[in-house]
Amino acid sequence: MNHALSSSPSRSCRTIGDADFYKFREFFHRKTGIFFDDNKRYFVDKRLLERIEATRADDFRSYFISLRFEHDGKELQQLVNAMTVNETYFLRESYQFDCMTRDLLGELIRHKPRGERIRIWSVPSSTGEEPYSIAMQLLQQWPLIDSYDVEILSSDIDTTVLQAAQRGIYSARSVANVPRPWLDRYFTKLADGQWAISRELVAAVEFSQVNLSDPADTRRFRDIDIVFCRNLLIYFDDMSRRVAAEALFDALRPGGFVCLGHSESMSRITSLYRVRRFADAMVYQKPLDGEAP
């Protein structure tokens, strides 16, 4: 038999038609809250064809049918991992970390007994640069760190990046903004030029998988003091943004804060939050009990 011949279409011959793209886009949006504009078509098609090839499905139709009716959700998770973008680095938009240690924490602890736990949630975690940046900022820049029990939670929908975050191995590019004293204290340079973060910091962060569009996932997060949710909502449509904003609101303690990415605005999504302007950053606050937004 000539093994170069096959009755099933080769990967190079497979295509995603317009109707299939729109069908998939609606399904993925419903499952994750992420909405792909038409200008993402090439990216979506490429990743879909890779998953069709990996699962040995004959075509989009057979792949999509098996995806919709699978019982364990494993292929859906593989697809989510393939479709999410995780480009980040340490101390990204560091002015918000400065705002946290200079202003937000000081305001929060005025309403807390000394020694009461402070809870900070980073979502999405990506490969861990943000939650570990939060941990370093607290250790290096907040004088009261030893007086409070601080819990750092970090979540992502992508299981692959959560595993990478817990491994804690980073490129030279990823750590380029880390001050040299912090780099020497919290990282070890490896033989291949990468950097391993200290296991002390890895142990300081509790990682978990969360889909912000799924109430069953988000309702377990409560009494959060500060949420970093940066550069995620730009991938959602208006309805999914509202769902996510309300989920974060429910997760916060009264008086708690949300930090968004520089191009994002909670005011365009919901009127639940108060806008707070500090010297370093603008953030969004859940009103204290009895306060109006």
Coordinates of N, CA, C and O in Angstrom, one line a residue, residues 10 19 39 52 66-67 77 127 136 140 157 164 187 212 225 253 260 280 284 286:
S10 N -6.0 15.7 4.3 CA -4.7 16.1 5.0 C -5.0 17.4 5.7 O -5.9 18.1 5.4
A19 N -19.5 29.6 8.1 CA -20.6 29.1 9.0 C -20.0 28.3 10.2 O -20.4 28.5 11.4
N39 N -11.4 39.9 13.2 CA -10.0 40.1 12.9 C -9.1 39.0 13.6 O -7.9 39.0 13.4
I52 N -8.0 19.8 15.6 CA -8.6 18.7 14.7 C -7.5 17.7 14.3 O -7.8 16.5 14.4
S66 N -18.0 15.9 18.6 CA -17.4 15.2 19.7 C -17.0 16.2 20.8 O -17.1 15.9 22.0
L67 N -16.7 17.4 20.5 CA -16.4 18.5 21.5 C -17.6 18.8 22.3 O -17.6 18.9 23.5
Q77 N -10.9 21.6 27.5 CA -9.8 22.2 28.2 C -8.6 22.4 27.4 O -7.9 23.4 27.4
T127 N 1.2 32.8 33.5 CA 2.3 31.9 33.9 C 2.9 32.3 35.3 O 4.0 31.9 35.6
M136 N 6.4 39.9 45.8 CA 7.7 40.6 45.9 C 7.4 42.1 46.4 O 8.1 42.6 47.2
Q140 N 8.9 43.7 49.8 CA 9.9 44.7 49.7 C 9.4 46.1 49.9 O 10.2 47.0 50.3
I157 N -8.1 30.2 33.5 CA -8.9 29.2 32.9 C -8.0 28.2 32.2 O -8.5 27.0 32.0
A164 N 2.7 25.9 34.5 CA 4.0 26.7 34.3 C 4.2 27.6 35.5 O 5.4 27.8 35.9
F187 N 15.4 34.9 42.9 CA 15.6 34.0 41.7 C 16.9 33.4 41.7 O 17.9 33.9 42.3
L212 N -14.2 32.9 34.8 CA -15.0 34.0 35.3 C -16.4 34.1 34.8 O -17.2 34.8 35.4
D225 N -9.9 41.4 49.3 CA -9.7 42.8 49.5 C -9.2 43.6 48.3 O -9.6 44.7 48.1
R253 N -14.8 42.2 49.5 CA -15.4 42.7 50.7 C -15.9 44.1 50.5 O -15.3 44.8 49.6
L260 N -7.7 47.2 37.0 CA -7.9 46.7 35.7 C -6.7 47.2 34.8 O -5.8 48.0 35.3
D280 N -0.8 57.1 42.1 CA -0.2 56.2 41.2 C -1.1 55.6 40.2 O -0.7 55.2 39.1
Y284 N -11.0 50.8 41.1 CA -12.4 50.7 41.3 C -12.7 50.1 42.6 O -12.1 49.0 42.9
K286 N -15.5 48.7 45.6 CA -16.8 48.3 46.1 C -17.2 49.2 47.3 O -16.5 49.2 48.2

